Tab-separated table of C-alpha atoms (C1' of nucleotides) in Angstrom:
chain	number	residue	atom	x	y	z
X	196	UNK	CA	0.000	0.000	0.000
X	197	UNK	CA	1.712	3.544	-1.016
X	198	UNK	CA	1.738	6.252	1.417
X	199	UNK	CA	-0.743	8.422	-0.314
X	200	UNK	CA	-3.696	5.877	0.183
X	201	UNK	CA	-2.415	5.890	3.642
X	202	UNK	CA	-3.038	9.574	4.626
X	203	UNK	CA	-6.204	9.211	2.251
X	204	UNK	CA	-7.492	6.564	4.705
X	205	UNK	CA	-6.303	8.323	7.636
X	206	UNK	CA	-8.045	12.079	6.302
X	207	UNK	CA	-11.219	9.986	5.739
X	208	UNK	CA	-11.253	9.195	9.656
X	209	UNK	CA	-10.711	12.388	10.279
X	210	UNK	CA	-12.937	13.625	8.796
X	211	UNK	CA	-15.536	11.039	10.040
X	212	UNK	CA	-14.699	11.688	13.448
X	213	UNK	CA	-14.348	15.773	12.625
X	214	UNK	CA	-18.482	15.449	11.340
X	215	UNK	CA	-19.158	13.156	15.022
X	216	UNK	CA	-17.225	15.515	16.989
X	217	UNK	CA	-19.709	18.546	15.364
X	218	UNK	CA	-22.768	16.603	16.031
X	219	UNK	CA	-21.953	16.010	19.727
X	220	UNK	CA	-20.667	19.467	20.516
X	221	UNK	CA	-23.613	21.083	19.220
X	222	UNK	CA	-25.719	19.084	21.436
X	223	UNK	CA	-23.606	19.906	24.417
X	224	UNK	CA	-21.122	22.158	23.947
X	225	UNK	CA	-19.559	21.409	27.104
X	226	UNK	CA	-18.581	17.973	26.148
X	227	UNK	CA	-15.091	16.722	27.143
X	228	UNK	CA	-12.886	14.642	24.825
X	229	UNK	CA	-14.008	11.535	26.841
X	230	UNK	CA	-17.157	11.930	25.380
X	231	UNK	CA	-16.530	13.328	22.248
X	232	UNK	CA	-14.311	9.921	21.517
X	233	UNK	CA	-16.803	7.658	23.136
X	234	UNK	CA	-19.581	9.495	20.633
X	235	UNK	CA	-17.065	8.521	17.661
X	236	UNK	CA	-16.631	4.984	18.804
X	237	UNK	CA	-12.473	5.640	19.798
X	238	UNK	CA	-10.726	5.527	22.567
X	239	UNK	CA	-9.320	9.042	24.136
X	240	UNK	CA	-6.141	8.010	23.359
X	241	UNK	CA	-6.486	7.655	19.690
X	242	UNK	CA	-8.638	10.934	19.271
X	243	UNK	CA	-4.945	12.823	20.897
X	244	UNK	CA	-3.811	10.632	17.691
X	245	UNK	CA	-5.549	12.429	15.492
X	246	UNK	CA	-6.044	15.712	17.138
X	247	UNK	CA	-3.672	17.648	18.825
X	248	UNK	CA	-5.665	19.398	21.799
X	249	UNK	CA	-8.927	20.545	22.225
X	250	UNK	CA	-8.162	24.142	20.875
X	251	UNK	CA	-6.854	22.254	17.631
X	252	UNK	CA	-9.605	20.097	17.601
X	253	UNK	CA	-12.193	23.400	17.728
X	254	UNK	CA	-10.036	25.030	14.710
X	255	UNK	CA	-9.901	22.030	12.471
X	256	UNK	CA	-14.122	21.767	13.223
X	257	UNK	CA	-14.138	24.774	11.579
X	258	UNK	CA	-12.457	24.416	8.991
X	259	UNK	CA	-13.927	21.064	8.148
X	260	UNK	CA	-17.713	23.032	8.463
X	261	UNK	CA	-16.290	25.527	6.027
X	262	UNK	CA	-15.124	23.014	3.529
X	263	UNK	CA	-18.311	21.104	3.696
X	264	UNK	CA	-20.741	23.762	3.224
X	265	UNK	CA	-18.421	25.546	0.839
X	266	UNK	CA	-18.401	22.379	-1.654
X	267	UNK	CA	-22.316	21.789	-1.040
X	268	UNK	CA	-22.677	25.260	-2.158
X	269	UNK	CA	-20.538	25.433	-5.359
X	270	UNK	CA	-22.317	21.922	-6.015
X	271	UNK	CA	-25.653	23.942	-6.412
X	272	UNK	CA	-25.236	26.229	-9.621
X	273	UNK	CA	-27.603	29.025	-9.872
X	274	UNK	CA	-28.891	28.500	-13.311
X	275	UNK	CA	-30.185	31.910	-15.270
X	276	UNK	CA	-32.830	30.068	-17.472
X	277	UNK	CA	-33.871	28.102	-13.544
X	278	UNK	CA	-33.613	30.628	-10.969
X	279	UNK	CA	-36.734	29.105	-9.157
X	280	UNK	CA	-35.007	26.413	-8.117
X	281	UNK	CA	-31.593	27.364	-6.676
X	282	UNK	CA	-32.809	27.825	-2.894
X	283	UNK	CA	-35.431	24.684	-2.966
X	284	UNK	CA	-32.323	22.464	-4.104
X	285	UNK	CA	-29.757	24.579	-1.709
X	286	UNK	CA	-31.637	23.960	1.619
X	287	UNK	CA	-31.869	20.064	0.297
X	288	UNK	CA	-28.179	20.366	0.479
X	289	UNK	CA	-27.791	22.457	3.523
X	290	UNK	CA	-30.046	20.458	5.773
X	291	UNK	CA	-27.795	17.513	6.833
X	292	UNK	CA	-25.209	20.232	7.653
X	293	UNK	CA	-27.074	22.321	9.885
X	294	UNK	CA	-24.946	21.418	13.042
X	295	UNK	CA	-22.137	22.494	10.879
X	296	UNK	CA	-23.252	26.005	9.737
X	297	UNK	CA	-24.914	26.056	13.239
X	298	UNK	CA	-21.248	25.908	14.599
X	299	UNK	CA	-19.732	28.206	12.520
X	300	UNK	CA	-22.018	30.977	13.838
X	301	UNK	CA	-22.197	29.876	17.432
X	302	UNK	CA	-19.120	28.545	18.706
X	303	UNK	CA	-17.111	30.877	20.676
X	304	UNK	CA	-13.642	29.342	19.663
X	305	UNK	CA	-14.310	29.571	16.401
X	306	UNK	CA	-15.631	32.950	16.152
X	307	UNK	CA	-12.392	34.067	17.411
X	308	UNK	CA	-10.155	32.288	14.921
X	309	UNK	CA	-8.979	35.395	12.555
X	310	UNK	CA	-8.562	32.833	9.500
X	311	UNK	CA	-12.136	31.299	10.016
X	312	UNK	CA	-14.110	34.490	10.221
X	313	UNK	CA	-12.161	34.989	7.034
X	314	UNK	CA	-13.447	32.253	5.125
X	315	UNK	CA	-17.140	32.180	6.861
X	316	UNK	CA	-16.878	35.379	5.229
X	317	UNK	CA	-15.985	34.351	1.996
X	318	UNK	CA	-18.270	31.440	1.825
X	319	UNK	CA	-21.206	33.948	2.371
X	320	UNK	CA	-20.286	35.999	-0.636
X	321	UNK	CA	-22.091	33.680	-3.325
X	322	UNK	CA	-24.806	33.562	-1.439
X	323	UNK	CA	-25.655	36.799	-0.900
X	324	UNK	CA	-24.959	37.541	-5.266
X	325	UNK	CA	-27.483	34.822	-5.315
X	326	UNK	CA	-29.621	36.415	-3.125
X	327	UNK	CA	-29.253	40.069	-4.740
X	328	UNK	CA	-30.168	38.162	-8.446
X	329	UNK	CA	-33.190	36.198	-7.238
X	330	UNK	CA	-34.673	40.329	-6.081
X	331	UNK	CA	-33.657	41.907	-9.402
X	332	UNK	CA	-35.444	39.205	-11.245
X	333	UNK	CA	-38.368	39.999	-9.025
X	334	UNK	CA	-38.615	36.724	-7.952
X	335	UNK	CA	-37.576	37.797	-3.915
X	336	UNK	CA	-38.584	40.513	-1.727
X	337	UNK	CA	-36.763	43.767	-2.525
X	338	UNK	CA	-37.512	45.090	0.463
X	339	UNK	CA	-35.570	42.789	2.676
X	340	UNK	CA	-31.641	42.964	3.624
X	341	UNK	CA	-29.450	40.874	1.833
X	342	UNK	CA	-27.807	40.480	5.245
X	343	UNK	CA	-30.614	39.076	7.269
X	344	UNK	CA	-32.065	37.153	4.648
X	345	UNK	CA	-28.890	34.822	4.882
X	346	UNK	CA	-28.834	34.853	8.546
X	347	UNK	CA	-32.782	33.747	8.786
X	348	UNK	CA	-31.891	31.062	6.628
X	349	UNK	CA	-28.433	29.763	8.515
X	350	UNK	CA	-31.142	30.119	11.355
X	351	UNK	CA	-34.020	27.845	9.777
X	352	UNK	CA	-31.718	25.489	8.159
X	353	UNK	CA	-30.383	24.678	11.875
X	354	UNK	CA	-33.684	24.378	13.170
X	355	UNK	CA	-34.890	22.053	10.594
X	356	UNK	CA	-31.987	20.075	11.052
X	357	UNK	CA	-32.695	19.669	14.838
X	358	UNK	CA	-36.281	19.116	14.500
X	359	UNK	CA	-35.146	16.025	12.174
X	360	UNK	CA	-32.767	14.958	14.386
X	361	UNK	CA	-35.730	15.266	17.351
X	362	UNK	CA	-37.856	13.171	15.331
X	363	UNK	CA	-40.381	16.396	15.091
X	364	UNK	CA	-39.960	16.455	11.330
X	365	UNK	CA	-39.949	13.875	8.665
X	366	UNK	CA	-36.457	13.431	6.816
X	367	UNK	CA	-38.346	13.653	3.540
X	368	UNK	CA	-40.610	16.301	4.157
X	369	UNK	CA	-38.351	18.727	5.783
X	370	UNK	CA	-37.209	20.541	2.702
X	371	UNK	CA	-40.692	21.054	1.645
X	372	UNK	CA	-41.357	22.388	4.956
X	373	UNK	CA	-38.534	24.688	5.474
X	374	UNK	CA	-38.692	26.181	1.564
X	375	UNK	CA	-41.832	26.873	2.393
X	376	UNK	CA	-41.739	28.848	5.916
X	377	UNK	CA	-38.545	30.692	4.081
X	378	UNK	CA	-41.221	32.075	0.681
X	379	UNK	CA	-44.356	32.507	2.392
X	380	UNK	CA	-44.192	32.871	5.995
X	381	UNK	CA	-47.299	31.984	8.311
X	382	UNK	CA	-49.872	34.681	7.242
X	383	UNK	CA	-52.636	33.292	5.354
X	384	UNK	CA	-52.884	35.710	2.002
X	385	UNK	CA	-56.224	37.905	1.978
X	386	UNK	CA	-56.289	37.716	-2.318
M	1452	UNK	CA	-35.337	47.729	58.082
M	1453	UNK	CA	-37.473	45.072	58.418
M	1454	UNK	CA	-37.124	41.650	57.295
M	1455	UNK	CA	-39.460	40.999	54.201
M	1456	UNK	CA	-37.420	44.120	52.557
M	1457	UNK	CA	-34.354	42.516	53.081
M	1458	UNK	CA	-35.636	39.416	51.317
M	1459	UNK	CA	-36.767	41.245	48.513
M	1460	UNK	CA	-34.120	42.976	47.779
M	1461	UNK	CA	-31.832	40.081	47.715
M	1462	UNK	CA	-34.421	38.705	45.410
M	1463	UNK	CA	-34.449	41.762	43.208
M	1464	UNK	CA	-30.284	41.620	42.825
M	1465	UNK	CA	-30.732	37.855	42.820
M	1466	UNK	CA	-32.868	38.235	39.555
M	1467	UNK	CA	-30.455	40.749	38.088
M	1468	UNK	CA	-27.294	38.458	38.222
M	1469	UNK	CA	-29.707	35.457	36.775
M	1470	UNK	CA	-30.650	37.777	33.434
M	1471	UNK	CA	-26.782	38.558	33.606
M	1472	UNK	CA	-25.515	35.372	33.697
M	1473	UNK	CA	-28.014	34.089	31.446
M	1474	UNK	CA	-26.893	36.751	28.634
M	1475	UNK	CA	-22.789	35.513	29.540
M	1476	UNK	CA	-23.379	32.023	29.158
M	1477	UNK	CA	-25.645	32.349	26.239
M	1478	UNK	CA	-22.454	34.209	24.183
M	1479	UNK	CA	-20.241	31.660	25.936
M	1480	UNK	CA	-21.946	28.391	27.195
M	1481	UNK	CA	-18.556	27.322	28.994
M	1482	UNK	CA	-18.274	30.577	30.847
M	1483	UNK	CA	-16.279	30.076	34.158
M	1484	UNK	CA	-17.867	30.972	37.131
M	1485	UNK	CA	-15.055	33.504	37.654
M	1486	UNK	CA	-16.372	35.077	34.298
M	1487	UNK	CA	-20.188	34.973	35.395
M	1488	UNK	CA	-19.318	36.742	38.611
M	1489	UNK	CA	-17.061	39.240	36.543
M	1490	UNK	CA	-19.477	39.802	33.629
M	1491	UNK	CA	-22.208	40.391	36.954
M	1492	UNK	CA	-20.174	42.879	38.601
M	1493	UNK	CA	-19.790	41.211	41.612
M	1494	UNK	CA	-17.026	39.218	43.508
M	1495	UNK	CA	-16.923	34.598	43.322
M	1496	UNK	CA	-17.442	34.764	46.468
M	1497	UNK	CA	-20.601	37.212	46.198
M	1498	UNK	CA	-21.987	34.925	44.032
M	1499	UNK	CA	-21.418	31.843	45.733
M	1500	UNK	CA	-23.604	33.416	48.396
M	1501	UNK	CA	-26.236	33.661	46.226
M	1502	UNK	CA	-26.196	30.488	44.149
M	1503	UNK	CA	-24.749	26.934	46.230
M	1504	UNK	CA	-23.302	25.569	42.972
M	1505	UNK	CA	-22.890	25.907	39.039
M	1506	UNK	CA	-25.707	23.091	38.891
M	1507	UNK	CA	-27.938	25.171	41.015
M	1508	UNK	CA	-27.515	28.013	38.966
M	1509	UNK	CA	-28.563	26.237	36.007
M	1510	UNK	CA	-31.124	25.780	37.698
M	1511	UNK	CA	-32.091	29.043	38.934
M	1512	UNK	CA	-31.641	30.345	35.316
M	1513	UNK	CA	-34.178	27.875	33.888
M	1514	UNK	CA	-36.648	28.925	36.482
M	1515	UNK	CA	-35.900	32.467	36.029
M	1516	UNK	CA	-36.308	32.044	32.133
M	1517	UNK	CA	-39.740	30.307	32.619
M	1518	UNK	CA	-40.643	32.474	35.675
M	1519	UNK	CA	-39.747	35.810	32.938
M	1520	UNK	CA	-41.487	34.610	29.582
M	1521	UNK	CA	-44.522	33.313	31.333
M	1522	UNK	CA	-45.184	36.380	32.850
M	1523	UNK	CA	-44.380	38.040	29.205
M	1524	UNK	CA	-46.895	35.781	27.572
M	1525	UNK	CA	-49.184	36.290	30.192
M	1526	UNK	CA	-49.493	40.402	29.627
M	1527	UNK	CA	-50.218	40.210	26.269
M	1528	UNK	CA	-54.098	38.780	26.225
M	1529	UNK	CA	-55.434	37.308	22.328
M	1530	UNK	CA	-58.401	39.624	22.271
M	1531	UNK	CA	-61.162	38.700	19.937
M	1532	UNK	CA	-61.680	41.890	18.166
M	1533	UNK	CA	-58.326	42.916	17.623
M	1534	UNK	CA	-56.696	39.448	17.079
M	1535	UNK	CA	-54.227	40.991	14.254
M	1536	UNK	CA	-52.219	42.864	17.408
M	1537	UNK	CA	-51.557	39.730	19.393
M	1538	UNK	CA	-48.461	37.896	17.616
M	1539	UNK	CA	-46.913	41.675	17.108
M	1540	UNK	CA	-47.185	42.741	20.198
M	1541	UNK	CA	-45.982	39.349	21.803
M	1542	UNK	CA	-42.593	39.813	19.295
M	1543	UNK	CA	-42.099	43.244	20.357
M	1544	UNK	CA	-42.474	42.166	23.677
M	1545	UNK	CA	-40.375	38.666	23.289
M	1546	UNK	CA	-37.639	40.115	21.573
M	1547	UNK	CA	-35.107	41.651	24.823
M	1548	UNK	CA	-35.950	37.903	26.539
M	1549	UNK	CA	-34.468	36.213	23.083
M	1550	UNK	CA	-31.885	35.061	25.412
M	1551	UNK	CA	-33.398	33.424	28.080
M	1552	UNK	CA	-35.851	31.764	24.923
M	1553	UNK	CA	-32.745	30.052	23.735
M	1554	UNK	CA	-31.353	29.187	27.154
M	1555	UNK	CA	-34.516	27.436	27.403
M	1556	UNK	CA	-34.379	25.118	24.815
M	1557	UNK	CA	-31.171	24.636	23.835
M	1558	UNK	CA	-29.272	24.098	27.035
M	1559	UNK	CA	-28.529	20.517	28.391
M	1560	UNK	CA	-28.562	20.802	32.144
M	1561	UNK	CA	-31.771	22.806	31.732
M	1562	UNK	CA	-33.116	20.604	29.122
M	1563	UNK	CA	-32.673	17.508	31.455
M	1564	UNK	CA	-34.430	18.568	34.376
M	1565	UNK	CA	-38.098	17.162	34.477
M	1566	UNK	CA	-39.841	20.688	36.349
M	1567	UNK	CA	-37.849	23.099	33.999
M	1568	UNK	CA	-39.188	20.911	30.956
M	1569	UNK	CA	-42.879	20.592	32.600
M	1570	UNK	CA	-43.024	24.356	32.588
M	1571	UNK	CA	-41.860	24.301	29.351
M	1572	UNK	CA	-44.725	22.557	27.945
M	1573	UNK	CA	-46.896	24.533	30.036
M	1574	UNK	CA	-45.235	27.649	28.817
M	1575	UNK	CA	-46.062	26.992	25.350
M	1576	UNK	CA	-49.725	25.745	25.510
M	1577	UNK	CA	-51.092	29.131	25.178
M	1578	UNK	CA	-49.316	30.001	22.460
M	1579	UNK	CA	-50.068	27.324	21.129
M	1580	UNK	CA	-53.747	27.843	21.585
M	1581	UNK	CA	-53.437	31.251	20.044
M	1582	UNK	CA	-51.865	30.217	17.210
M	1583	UNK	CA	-54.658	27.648	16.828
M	1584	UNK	CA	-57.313	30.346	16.746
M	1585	UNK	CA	-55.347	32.889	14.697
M	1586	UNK	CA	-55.420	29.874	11.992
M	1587	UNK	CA	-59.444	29.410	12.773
M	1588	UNK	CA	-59.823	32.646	12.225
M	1589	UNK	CA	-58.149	32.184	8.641
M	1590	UNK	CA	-55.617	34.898	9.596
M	1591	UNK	CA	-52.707	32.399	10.012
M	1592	UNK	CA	-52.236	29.339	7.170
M	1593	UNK	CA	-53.813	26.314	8.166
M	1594	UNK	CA	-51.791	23.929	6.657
M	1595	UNK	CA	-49.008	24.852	8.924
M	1596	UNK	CA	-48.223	22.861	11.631
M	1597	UNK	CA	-48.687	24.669	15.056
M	1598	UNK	CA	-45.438	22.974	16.981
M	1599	UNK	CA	-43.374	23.950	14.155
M	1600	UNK	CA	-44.705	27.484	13.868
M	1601	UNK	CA	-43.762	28.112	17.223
M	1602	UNK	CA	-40.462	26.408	16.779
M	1603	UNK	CA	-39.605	28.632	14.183
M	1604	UNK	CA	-41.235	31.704	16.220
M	1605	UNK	CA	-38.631	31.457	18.814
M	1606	UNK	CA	-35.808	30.637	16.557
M	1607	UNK	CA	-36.258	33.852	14.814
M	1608	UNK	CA	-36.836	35.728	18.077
M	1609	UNK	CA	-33.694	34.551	19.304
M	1610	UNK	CA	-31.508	35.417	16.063
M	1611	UNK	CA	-33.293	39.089	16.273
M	1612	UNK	CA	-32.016	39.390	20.115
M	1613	UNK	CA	-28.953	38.185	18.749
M	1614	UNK	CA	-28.526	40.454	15.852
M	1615	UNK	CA	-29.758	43.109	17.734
M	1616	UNK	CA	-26.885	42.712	20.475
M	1617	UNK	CA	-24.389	42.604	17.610
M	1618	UNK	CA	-25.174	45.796	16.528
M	1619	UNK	CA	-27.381	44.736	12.490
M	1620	UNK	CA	-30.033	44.891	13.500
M	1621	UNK	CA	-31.484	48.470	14.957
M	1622	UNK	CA	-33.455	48.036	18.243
M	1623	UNK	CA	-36.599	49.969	17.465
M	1624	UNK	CA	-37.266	48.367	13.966
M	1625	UNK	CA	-36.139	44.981	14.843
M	1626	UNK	CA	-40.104	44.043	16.034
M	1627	UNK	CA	-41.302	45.406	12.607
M	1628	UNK	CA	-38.809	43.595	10.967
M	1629	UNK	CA	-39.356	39.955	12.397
M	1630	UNK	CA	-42.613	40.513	12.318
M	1631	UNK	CA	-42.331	40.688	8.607
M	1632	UNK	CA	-40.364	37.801	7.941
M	1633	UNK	CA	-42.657	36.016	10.218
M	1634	UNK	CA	-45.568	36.707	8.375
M	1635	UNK	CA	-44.706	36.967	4.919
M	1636	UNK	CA	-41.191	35.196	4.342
M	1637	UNK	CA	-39.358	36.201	1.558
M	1638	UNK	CA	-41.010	35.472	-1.868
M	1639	UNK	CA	-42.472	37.958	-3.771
M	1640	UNK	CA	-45.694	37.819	-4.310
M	1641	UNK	CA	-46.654	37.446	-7.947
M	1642	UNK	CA	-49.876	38.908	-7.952
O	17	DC	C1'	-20.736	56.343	67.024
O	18	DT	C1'	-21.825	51.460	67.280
O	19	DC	C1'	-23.469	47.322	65.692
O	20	DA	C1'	-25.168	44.119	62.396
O	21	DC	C1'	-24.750	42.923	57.931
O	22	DT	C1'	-22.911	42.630	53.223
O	23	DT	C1'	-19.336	42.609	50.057
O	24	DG	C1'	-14.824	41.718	47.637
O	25	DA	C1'	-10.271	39.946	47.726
O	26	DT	C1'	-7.253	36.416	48.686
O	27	DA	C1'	-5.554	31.978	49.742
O	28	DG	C1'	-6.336	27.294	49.837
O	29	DT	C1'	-8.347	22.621	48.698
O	30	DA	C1'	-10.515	19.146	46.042
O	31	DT	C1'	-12.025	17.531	41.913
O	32	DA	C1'	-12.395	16.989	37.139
O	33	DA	C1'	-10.617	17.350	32.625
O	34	DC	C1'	-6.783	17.720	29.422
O	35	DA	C1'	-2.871	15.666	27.778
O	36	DT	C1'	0.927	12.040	27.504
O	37	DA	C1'	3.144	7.560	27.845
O	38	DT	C1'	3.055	2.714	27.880
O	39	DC	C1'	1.673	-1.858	26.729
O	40	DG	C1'	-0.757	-5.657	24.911
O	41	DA	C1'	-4.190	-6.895	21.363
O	42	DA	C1'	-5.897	-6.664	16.877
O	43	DA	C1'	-5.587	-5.526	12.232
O	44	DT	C1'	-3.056	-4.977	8.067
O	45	DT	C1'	0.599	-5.852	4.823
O	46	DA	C1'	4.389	-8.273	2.819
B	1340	DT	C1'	3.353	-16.691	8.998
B	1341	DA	C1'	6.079	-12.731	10.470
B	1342	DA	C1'	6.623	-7.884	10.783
B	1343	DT	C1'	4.696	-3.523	11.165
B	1344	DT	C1'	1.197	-0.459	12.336
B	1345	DT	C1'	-2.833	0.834	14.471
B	1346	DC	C1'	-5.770	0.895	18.188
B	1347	DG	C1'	-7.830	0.932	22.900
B	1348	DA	C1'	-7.391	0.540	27.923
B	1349	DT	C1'	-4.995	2.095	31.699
B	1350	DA	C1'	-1.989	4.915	34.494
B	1351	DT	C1'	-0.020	9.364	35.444
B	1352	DG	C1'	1.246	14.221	35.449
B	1353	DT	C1'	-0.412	18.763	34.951
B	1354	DT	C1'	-3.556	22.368	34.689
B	1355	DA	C1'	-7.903	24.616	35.379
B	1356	DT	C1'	-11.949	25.440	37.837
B	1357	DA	C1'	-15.466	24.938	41.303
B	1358	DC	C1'	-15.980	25.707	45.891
B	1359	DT	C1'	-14.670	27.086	50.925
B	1360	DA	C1'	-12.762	29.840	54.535
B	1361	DT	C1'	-11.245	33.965	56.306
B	1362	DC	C1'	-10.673	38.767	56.908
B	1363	DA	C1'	-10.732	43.672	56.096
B	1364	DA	C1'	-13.535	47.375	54.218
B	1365	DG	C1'	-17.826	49.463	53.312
B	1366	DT	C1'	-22.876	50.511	54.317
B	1367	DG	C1'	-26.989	51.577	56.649
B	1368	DA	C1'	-29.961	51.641	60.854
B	1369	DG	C1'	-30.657	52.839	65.394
DNA sequence: CTCACTTGATAGTATAACATATCGAAATTA
DNA sequence: TAATTTCGATATGTTATACTATCAAGTGAG
């Protein structure tokens, strides 16, 4: 076997127990690395194998939430010719990562990494173009900041993903149900 | 001075280092007792003459949430002629407690005490009820579900505390504003 | 002023969690 | 099969934090 499969293997784990690790800090943030291995299935001393300290284990959690959203996002294309569809299939995406994007927002040892905020920054960019084409077409609010029309959805997408992780909302119909609270609120329409 | 005033004015700075400590821990869920105290203006050993332990205080802060938003809820009656006031006037009046909303239901020594989590349910059964009528009335969607309407209700009046504290949100339109979203979402209407 | 009470600072202790090292077992590869 | 590595359990050192005890300073009432 050649080195490269090796570290291939190895980054794999990683990132298996990075996306564990995510999942059980959310729910407590206050979990210690006893618990955080016994969540992954490991043994304490193999998670100091792979992680150097609990500060290094916070900044690569980051980074690992950044990559994953980032390449969910750049999977979804926003098509010209099918605008209407860009956010339906993006919070498909985004669901399963809400503890991610849920962390990147929350987590005080993130938030205080320089290189992080840097990135979280970068990865909001798109977005927000996305957002500012969907108005021009007419086909979103124009009345509503760019800004807070991102951070309702980080916000919805998180709570969607907890509710399906509560059992409160069906895997299948969560989507549905998030796309549309996000379009048409919970007034009934007087037309 | 006489006893009773005593009492209630340990209560009274009791209750002020509880909405302190619930705003610290709520920015930093593994804030050190040392950085409670600190962030409360008052010395560890002041506040380990108000509160026995860190459990206890969780405690006290669950309570104290409940004890706050209950009484909240409570002041803002669903009147039958003016029903179109009630869910506005409950954000405006939710929005400064968006803190001790999310301590509620997102933090895991509160969330695993039975009586916290009783009062919980209780908490929400009027809203609840109000929502129910709101969607009789056919001013609210009635193919929402109520649970999740109320789910996503105090998700969104948490982010607007939050935002608010962070300085993007302005204080006097934030009301107006999650009102808006809550209503309406963000899809233009194409009629 | 005096007394009762409260507060904050400091020092000290106990406990829990982080982190490291070792060793035998199991898995993987040659 | 033999060699190498990977892993998990355990033991241990080290640090951090919760909590206690004590004392001096401040405050208000009588």
């Amino acid at each position: 076997m050649k080195k490269k499969e090796l570290t291939a293997i190895k980054q794999t784990r990683l990132n298996a127990l990075l996306d564990e690790a995510t999942k059980c800090l959310v729910e407590n943030p206050s979990a210690s690395m006893n618990e955080i291995a016994e969540s992954a299935g490991i043994g304490i001393a193999t998670l100091h194998r792979y992680v150097e300290s609990r500060e290094q284990l916070m900044i690569h959690l980051g980074f690992r939430a950044i990559e994953v959203v980032t390449a969910t996002m750049n999977d979804i294309k926003l098509d010209d010719e099918r605008y209407e569809s860009y956010i339906p299939e993006l919070i498909e995406a985004l669901i399963p990562l809400g503890d991610k994007i849920y962390f990147l927002s929350h987590d005080a040892t993130v938030n205080s990494n320089k290189d992080i905020e840097e990135q979280d920054r970068a990865l909001r960019k798109p977005l927000l173009r996305a957002i500012e084409l969907l108005q021009q077409k007419g086909y979103f609010r124009q009345d509503a900041d760019k800004n807070w029309i991102v951070e309702v959805l980080y916000s919805l997408v998180f709570l969607t993903w907890q509710q399906v992780v509560e059992g409160n909302v069906a895997r299948n119909s969560a989507a549905q149900l998030l796309v549309d609270t996000f379009y048409r609120g919970f007034r009934q329409n007087e037309s």
